[in-house]
């Protein structure tokens, strides 16, 4: 978890490689669907391009299919999901029904000013349709309103690992590995 621009995607790739488990990113799956012009992509585009969250039932459906893939049988790392309390509740139900549970929730802590700067820099490199100034502001607003409550949610469940997300990729990665004990 963490605000947009916290480095979730980059760290998720590194951590999943270290643990030998797949990284499952709802953002990547949705972007791929948009590129392919599939029904899912068409449904998601207007939400993504305006900085809004895609409806819960859409992303919950994606995750429920994806975690049943064979490659996820030995565990998986979720990147960018859950993002609302409703999604977190749905995830609990899914995992419970398969006899699974969450080991850890990694929360990358980065102040708004820093993520804003990083996202504007990323806009120049990656050309993501949702990395414009207006959309970034909307995404941050939605993050605080809809996703941040999950920090307390997972803290209460004693799952949360709070990680300082400031610094270089390698510095942050070391902090995560050491918090996970890997
Ligand atoms: P990300 O790559 O994780 O920053 O996601 C990019 C965009 O995809 C977000 O701004 C949302 O519009 C959408 N998205 C990704 N994951 C979710 C999710 N779990 N719930 C709702 N929308 C999502």
PDB file of C-alpha atoms and ligand atoms in Angstrom:
ATOM      1  CA  UNK A   1       0.000   0.000   0.000  1.00  0.00           C
ATOM      2  CA  UNK A   2       0.916   3.642  -0.274  1.00  0.00           C
ATOM      3  CA  UNK A   3      -0.119   6.757  -2.179  1.00  0.00           C
ATOM      4  CA  UNK A   4       0.248   6.923  -5.963  1.00  0.00           C
ATOM      5  CA  UNK A   5       3.927   7.502  -6.699  1.00  0.00           C
ATOM      6  CA  UNK A   6       5.106   5.903  -3.448  1.00  0.00           C
ATOM      7  CA  UNK A   7       7.055   3.290  -5.417  1.00  0.00           C
ATOM      8  CA  UNK A   8       4.622   0.397  -4.936  1.00  0.00           C
ATOM      9  CA  UNK A   9       5.086  -1.068  -8.420  1.00  0.00           C
ATOM     10  CA  UNK A  10       8.886  -0.942  -8.399  1.00  0.00           C
ATOM     11  CA  UNK A  11       9.166  -2.384  -4.918  1.00  0.00           C
ATOM     12  CA  UNK A  12       6.522  -5.026  -5.630  1.00  0.00           C
ATOM     13  CA  UNK A  13       8.576  -6.321  -8.567  1.00  0.00           C
ATOM     14  CA  UNK A  14      11.731  -6.534  -6.417  1.00  0.00           C
ATOM     15  CA  UNK A  15      10.043  -8.148  -3.420  1.00  0.00           C
ATOM     16  CA  UNK A  16       8.100 -10.701  -5.465  1.00  0.00           C
ATOM     17  CA  UNK A  17      11.290 -11.682  -7.310  1.00  0.00           C
ATOM     18  CA  UNK A  18      13.091 -12.131  -4.000  1.00  0.00           C
ATOM     19  CA  UNK A  19      10.276 -14.268  -2.609  1.00  0.00           C
ATOM     20  CA  UNK A  20       9.719 -16.191  -5.862  1.00  0.00           C
ATOM     21  CA  UNK A  21       6.005 -15.385  -5.989  1.00  0.00           C
ATOM     22  CA  UNK A  22       3.990 -13.507  -8.633  1.00  0.00           C
ATOM     23  CA  UNK A  23       3.317  -9.788  -8.330  1.00  0.00           C
ATOM     24  CA  UNK A  24      -0.344  -9.116  -9.050  1.00  0.00           C
ATOM     25  CA  UNK A  25      -1.013  -5.482  -9.930  1.00  0.00           C
ATOM     26  CA  UNK A  26      -4.580  -4.364 -10.625  1.00  0.00           C
ATOM     27  CA  UNK A  27      -3.171  -1.190 -12.243  1.00  0.00           C
ATOM     28  CA  UNK A  28      -1.023  -3.255 -14.670  1.00  0.00           C
ATOM     29  CA  UNK A  29      -3.916  -5.596 -15.482  1.00  0.00           C
ATOM     30  CA  UNK A  30      -6.224  -2.633 -16.157  1.00  0.00           C
ATOM     31  CA  UNK A  31      -3.638  -0.812 -18.296  1.00  0.00           C
ATOM     32  CA  UNK A  32      -3.043  -3.977 -20.320  1.00  0.00           C
ATOM     33  CA  UNK A  33      -6.821  -4.327 -20.830  1.00  0.00           C
ATOM     34  CA  UNK A  34      -6.991  -0.698 -22.011  1.00  0.00           C
ATOM     35  CA  UNK A  35      -4.158  -1.338 -24.482  1.00  0.00           C
ATOM     36  CA  UNK A  36      -5.940  -4.393 -25.867  1.00  0.00           C
ATOM     37  CA  UNK A  37      -9.236  -2.542 -26.136  1.00  0.00           C
ATOM     38  CA  UNK A  38     -11.072  -5.307 -24.265  1.00  0.00           C
ATOM     39  CA  UNK A  39     -14.437  -4.808 -22.551  1.00  0.00           C
ATOM     40  CA  UNK A  40     -12.637  -4.531 -19.221  1.00  0.00           C
ATOM     41  CA  UNK A  41     -10.319  -1.888 -20.660  1.00  0.00           C
ATOM     42  CA  UNK A  42     -13.209   0.129 -22.048  1.00  0.00           C
ATOM     43  CA  UNK A  43     -14.998  -0.013 -18.706  1.00  0.00           C
ATOM     44  CA  UNK A  44     -11.877   1.055 -16.783  1.00  0.00           C
ATOM     45  CA  UNK A  45     -10.596   3.848 -19.026  1.00  0.00           C
ATOM     46  CA  UNK A  46     -12.888   6.692 -17.977  1.00  0.00           C
ATOM     47  CA  UNK A  47     -12.199   6.027 -14.293  1.00  0.00           C
ATOM     48  CA  UNK A  48      -8.429   5.728 -14.690  1.00  0.00           C
ATOM     49  CA  UNK A  49      -8.064   8.749 -16.952  1.00  0.00           C
ATOM     50  CA  UNK A  50      -9.960  10.956 -14.507  1.00  0.00           C
ATOM     51  CA  UNK A  51      -8.067   9.720 -11.430  1.00  0.00           C
ATOM     52  CA  UNK A  52     -11.027   7.863  -9.956  1.00  0.00           C
ATOM     53  CA  UNK A  53     -10.974   4.343  -8.602  1.00  0.00           C
ATOM     54  CA  UNK A  54     -12.414   1.637 -10.822  1.00  0.00           C
ATOM     55  CA  UNK A  55     -15.572   0.174  -9.185  1.00  0.00           C
ATOM     56  CA  UNK A  56     -14.944  -2.351  -6.420  1.00  0.00           C
ATOM     57  CA  UNK A  57     -16.768  -5.242  -8.120  1.00  0.00           C
ATOM     58  CA  UNK A  58     -14.587  -4.873 -11.238  1.00  0.00           C
ATOM     59  CA  UNK A  59     -11.225  -5.046  -9.446  1.00  0.00           C
ATOM     60  CA  UNK A  60     -12.456  -7.627  -6.963  1.00  0.00           C
ATOM     61  CA  UNK A  61     -13.457  -9.842  -9.899  1.00  0.00           C
ATOM     62  CA  UNK A  62      -9.991  -9.438 -11.440  1.00  0.00           C
ATOM     63  CA  UNK A  63      -8.263 -10.453  -8.219  1.00  0.00           C
ATOM     64  CA  UNK A  64     -10.559 -13.360  -7.509  1.00  0.00           C
ATOM     65  CA  UNK A  65      -9.729 -14.855 -10.948  1.00  0.00           C
ATOM     66  CA  UNK A  66      -6.045 -14.064 -10.811  1.00  0.00           C
ATOM     67  CA  UNK A  67      -5.260 -15.528  -7.388  1.00  0.00           C
ATOM     68  CA  UNK A  68      -6.731 -18.838  -8.506  1.00  0.00           C
ATOM     69  CA  UNK A  69      -4.091 -19.171 -11.241  1.00  0.00           C
ATOM     70  CA  UNK A  70      -1.690 -22.030 -10.794  1.00  0.00           C
ATOM     71  CA  UNK A  71       1.313 -19.680 -10.445  1.00  0.00           C
ATOM     72  CA  UNK A  72      -0.252 -18.156  -7.316  1.00  0.00           C
ATOM     73  CA  UNK A  73      -0.590 -21.481  -5.499  1.00  0.00           C
ATOM     74  CA  UNK A  74       2.572 -20.869  -3.469  1.00  0.00           C
ATOM     75  CA  UNK A  75       1.647 -17.335  -2.479  1.00  0.00           C
ATOM     76  CA  UNK A  76       1.422 -13.948  -4.183  1.00  0.00           C
ATOM     77  CA  UNK A  77       2.066 -10.277  -3.672  1.00  0.00           C
ATOM     78  CA  UNK A  78      -0.810  -7.873  -4.316  1.00  0.00           C
ATOM     79  CA  UNK A  79       0.189  -4.470  -5.681  1.00  0.00           C
ATOM     80  CA  UNK A  80      -2.425  -1.720  -5.603  1.00  0.00           C
ATOM     81  CA  UNK A  81      -5.187  -3.918  -4.211  1.00  0.00           C
ATOM     82  CA  UNK A  82      -7.134  -3.535  -1.944  1.00  0.00           C
ATOM     83  CA  UNK A  83      -7.730   0.200  -2.198  1.00  0.00           C
ATOM     84  CA  UNK A  84     -11.031   0.509  -0.327  1.00  0.00           C
ATOM     85  CA  UNK A  85     -12.434  -1.055   2.826  1.00  0.00           C
ATOM     86  CA  UNK A  86     -15.013  -2.858   0.638  1.00  0.00           C
ATOM     87  CA  UNK A  87     -12.185  -4.411  -1.396  1.00  0.00           C
ATOM     88  CA  UNK A  88     -10.345  -5.422   1.775  1.00  0.00           C
ATOM     89  CA  UNK A  89     -13.486  -7.085   3.139  1.00  0.00           C
ATOM     90  CA  UNK A  90     -14.015  -8.890  -0.189  1.00  0.00           C
ATOM     91  CA  UNK A  91     -10.384 -10.049  -0.122  1.00  0.00           C
ATOM     92  CA  UNK A  92     -10.858 -11.492   3.367  1.00  0.00           C
ATOM     93  CA  UNK A  93     -13.884 -13.463   2.188  1.00  0.00           C
ATOM     94  CA  UNK A  94     -11.965 -14.757  -0.872  1.00  0.00           C
ATOM     95  CA  UNK A  95      -8.951 -15.786   1.174  1.00  0.00           C
ATOM     96  CA  UNK A  96     -11.041 -17.336   3.962  1.00  0.00           C
ATOM     97  CA  UNK A  97     -12.915 -19.482   1.480  1.00  0.00           C
ATOM     98  CA  UNK A  98      -9.589 -20.864   0.207  1.00  0.00           C
ATOM     99  CA  UNK A  99      -8.123 -21.342   3.680  1.00  0.00           C
ATOM    100  CA  UNK A 100      -5.588 -18.569   3.038  1.00  0.00           C
ATOM    101  CA  UNK A 101      -4.664 -15.435   4.965  1.00  0.00           C
ATOM    102  CA  UNK A 102      -2.597 -12.291   4.578  1.00  0.00           C
ATOM    103  CA  UNK A 103       0.905 -12.526   6.026  1.00  0.00           C
ATOM    104  CA  UNK A 104       1.865  -8.840   5.836  1.00  0.00           C
ATOM    105  CA  UNK A 105       0.679  -5.522   4.504  1.00  0.00           C
ATOM    106  CA  UNK A 106       3.521  -3.219   3.512  1.00  0.00           C
ATOM    107  CA  UNK A 107       2.673   0.462   3.725  1.00  0.00           C
ATOM    108  CA  UNK A 108       5.093   2.803   1.952  1.00  0.00           C
ATOM    109  CA  UNK A 109       4.986   6.162   3.717  1.00  0.00           C
ATOM    110  CA  UNK A 110       5.807   9.143   1.483  1.00  0.00           C
ATOM    111  CA  UNK A 111       4.541  12.722   1.927  1.00  0.00           C
ATOM    112  CA  UNK A 112       2.205  14.232  -0.707  1.00  0.00           C
ATOM    113  CA  UNK A 113       4.753  16.814  -1.905  1.00  0.00           C
ATOM    114  CA  UNK A 114       7.271  14.092  -2.671  1.00  0.00           C
ATOM    115  CA  UNK A 115       4.838  11.835  -4.536  1.00  0.00           C
ATOM    116  CA  UNK A 116       3.537  14.778  -6.539  1.00  0.00           C
ATOM    117  CA  UNK A 117       7.098  15.558  -7.647  1.00  0.00           C
ATOM    118  CA  UNK A 118       7.822  11.911  -8.483  1.00  0.00           C
ATOM    119  CA  UNK A 119       4.616  11.523 -10.491  1.00  0.00           C
ATOM    120  CA  UNK A 120       5.290  14.634 -12.538  1.00  0.00           C
ATOM    121  CA  UNK A 121       8.771  13.291 -13.298  1.00  0.00           C
ATOM    122  CA  UNK A 122       7.264   9.896 -14.247  1.00  0.00           C
ATOM    123  CA  UNK A 123       4.826  11.714 -16.558  1.00  0.00           C
ATOM    124  CA  UNK A 124       7.791  12.838 -18.672  1.00  0.00           C
ATOM    125  CA  UNK A 125       9.233   9.324 -18.912  1.00  0.00           C
ATOM    126  CA  UNK A 126       6.314   6.888 -19.061  1.00  0.00           C
ATOM    127  CA  UNK A 127       3.584   8.906 -20.739  1.00  0.00           C
ATOM    128  CA  UNK A 128       0.851   7.467 -18.491  1.00  0.00           C
ATOM    129  CA  UNK A 129      -2.502   9.042 -19.259  1.00  0.00           C
ATOM    130  CA  UNK A 130      -3.196   9.575 -15.540  1.00  0.00           C
ATOM    131  CA  UNK A 131       0.059  11.378 -14.658  1.00  0.00           C
ATOM    132  CA  UNK A 132      -1.124  14.921 -15.378  1.00  0.00           C
ATOM    133  CA  UNK A 133      -1.250  17.627 -12.693  1.00  0.00           C
ATOM    134  CA  UNK A 134      -5.061  17.637 -12.376  1.00  0.00           C
ATOM    135  CA  UNK A 135      -5.373  13.863 -12.367  1.00  0.00           C
ATOM    136  CA  UNK A 136      -2.523  13.507  -9.846  1.00  0.00           C
ATOM    137  CA  UNK A 137      -4.350  15.872  -7.486  1.00  0.00           C
ATOM    138  CA  UNK A 138      -7.546  13.823  -7.873  1.00  0.00           C
ATOM    139  CA  UNK A 139      -5.705  10.530  -7.301  1.00  0.00           C
ATOM    140  CA  UNK A 140      -4.081  11.858  -4.120  1.00  0.00           C
ATOM    141  CA  UNK A 141      -7.422  13.162  -2.869  1.00  0.00           C
ATOM    142  CA  UNK A 142      -9.058   9.798  -3.538  1.00  0.00           C
ATOM    143  CA  UNK A 143      -6.145   8.012  -1.902  1.00  0.00           C
ATOM    144  CA  UNK A 144      -6.616   9.971   1.331  1.00  0.00           C
ATOM    145  CA  UNK A 145     -10.387   9.541   1.316  1.00  0.00           C
ATOM    146  CA  UNK A 146     -10.773   5.949   0.173  1.00  0.00           C
ATOM    147  CA  UNK A 147      -7.505   4.067   0.666  1.00  0.00           C
ATOM    148  CA  UNK A 148      -5.810   5.605   3.702  1.00  0.00           C
ATOM    149  CA  UNK A 149      -8.453   4.186   6.092  1.00  0.00           C
ATOM    150  CA  UNK A 150      -6.943   0.780   5.271  1.00  0.00           C
ATOM    151  CA  UNK A 151      -3.814   1.731   7.205  1.00  0.00           C
ATOM    152  CA  UNK A 152      -5.812   1.654  10.451  1.00  0.00           C
ATOM    153  CA  UNK A 153      -7.774  -1.371   9.191  1.00  0.00           C
ATOM    154  CA  UNK A 154      -4.628  -3.481   8.797  1.00  0.00           C
ATOM    155  CA  UNK A 155      -2.956  -1.983  11.862  1.00  0.00           C
ATOM    156  CA  UNK A 156      -5.915  -3.217  13.903  1.00  0.00           C
ATOM    157  CA  UNK A 157      -5.406  -6.676  12.387  1.00  0.00           C
ATOM    158  CA  UNK A 158      -1.689  -6.477  13.304  1.00  0.00           C
ATOM    159  CA  UNK A 159      -0.675  -7.013   9.673  1.00  0.00           C
ATOM    160  CA  UNK A 160       0.828  -3.609   8.916  1.00  0.00           C
ATOM    161  CA  UNK A 161       4.534  -3.014   8.281  1.00  0.00           C
ATOM    162  CA  UNK A 162       5.108   0.745   8.060  1.00  0.00           C
ATOM    163  CA  UNK A 163       8.062   1.491   5.779  1.00  0.00           C
ATOM    164  CA  UNK A 164       9.702   4.868   5.219  1.00  0.00           C
ATOM    165  CA  UNK A 165       9.376   5.279   1.433  1.00  0.00           C
ATOM    166  CA  UNK A 166      11.769   8.241   1.198  1.00  0.00           C
ATOM    167  CA  UNK A 167      15.172   7.645  -0.356  1.00  0.00           C
ATOM    168  CA  UNK A 168      16.565   5.576  -3.206  1.00  0.00           C
ATOM    169  CA  UNK A 169      14.893   2.433  -4.559  1.00  0.00           C
ATOM    170  CA  UNK A 170      17.630   0.305  -2.999  1.00  0.00           C
ATOM    171  CA  UNK A 171      17.363   2.009   0.389  1.00  0.00           C
ATOM    172  CA  UNK A 172      13.607   1.477   0.507  1.00  0.00           C
ATOM    173  CA  UNK A 173      14.015  -2.110  -0.706  1.00  0.00           C
ATOM    174  CA  UNK A 174      16.471  -2.877   2.105  1.00  0.00           C
ATOM    175  CA  UNK A 175      13.987  -1.519   4.650  1.00  0.00           C
ATOM    176  CA  UNK A 176      11.235  -3.754   3.238  1.00  0.00           C
ATOM    177  CA  UNK A 177      13.416  -6.870   3.183  1.00  0.00           C
ATOM    178  CA  UNK A 178      14.521  -6.271   6.722  1.00  0.00           C
ATOM    179  CA  UNK A 179      10.931  -5.696   7.926  1.00  0.00           C
ATOM    180  CA  UNK A 180       9.908  -8.947   6.217  1.00  0.00           C
ATOM    181  CA  UNK A 181      12.984 -10.723   7.572  1.00  0.00           C
ATOM    182  CA  UNK A 182      14.052 -11.919   4.100  1.00  0.00           C
TER     183      UNK A 182
HETATM  184  P1  LIG B   1      -1.851   2.062 -10.139  1.00  0.00           P
HETATM  185  O1  LIG B   1      -1.038   1.590 -11.299  1.00  0.00           O
HETATM  186  O2  LIG B   1      -1.876   1.063  -9.021  1.00  0.00           O
HETATM  187  O3  LIG B   1      -1.481   3.436  -9.687  1.00  0.00           O
HETATM  188  O4  LIG B   1      -3.355   2.153 -10.667  1.00  0.00           O
HETATM  189  C1  LIG B   1      -3.722   3.047 -11.707  1.00  0.00           C
HETATM  190  C2  LIG B   1      -5.218   3.290 -11.690  1.00  0.00           C
HETATM  191  O5  LIG B   1      -5.913   2.056 -11.872  1.00  0.00           O
HETATM  192  C3  LIG B   1      -5.769   3.853 -10.392  1.00  0.00           C
HETATM  193  O6  LIG B   1      -5.663   5.268 -10.319  1.00  0.00           O
HETATM  194  C4  LIG B   1      -7.228   3.405 -10.456  1.00  0.00           C
HETATM  195  O7  LIG B   1      -7.985   4.198 -11.338  1.00  0.00           O
HETATM  196  C5  LIG B   1      -7.091   2.017 -11.076  1.00  0.00           C
HETATM  197  N1  LIG B   1      -6.930   0.988 -10.032  1.00  0.00           N
HETATM  198  C6  LIG B   1      -5.838   0.193  -9.815  1.00  0.00           C
HETATM  199  N2  LIG B   1      -6.035  -0.621  -8.772  1.00  0.00           N
HETATM  200  C7  LIG B   1      -7.276  -0.347  -8.310  1.00  0.00           C
HETATM  201  C8  LIG B   1      -8.076  -0.841  -7.235  1.00  0.00           C
HETATM  202  N3  LIG B   1      -7.625  -1.782  -6.398  1.00  0.00           N
HETATM  203  N4  LIG B   1      -9.311  -0.292  -7.071  1.00  0.00           N
HETATM  204  C9  LIG B   1      -9.807   0.642  -7.896  1.00  0.00           C
HETATM  205  N5  LIG B   1      -9.105   1.154  -8.909  1.00  0.00           N
HETATM  206  C10 LIG B   1      -7.864   0.671  -9.127  1.00  0.00           C
END
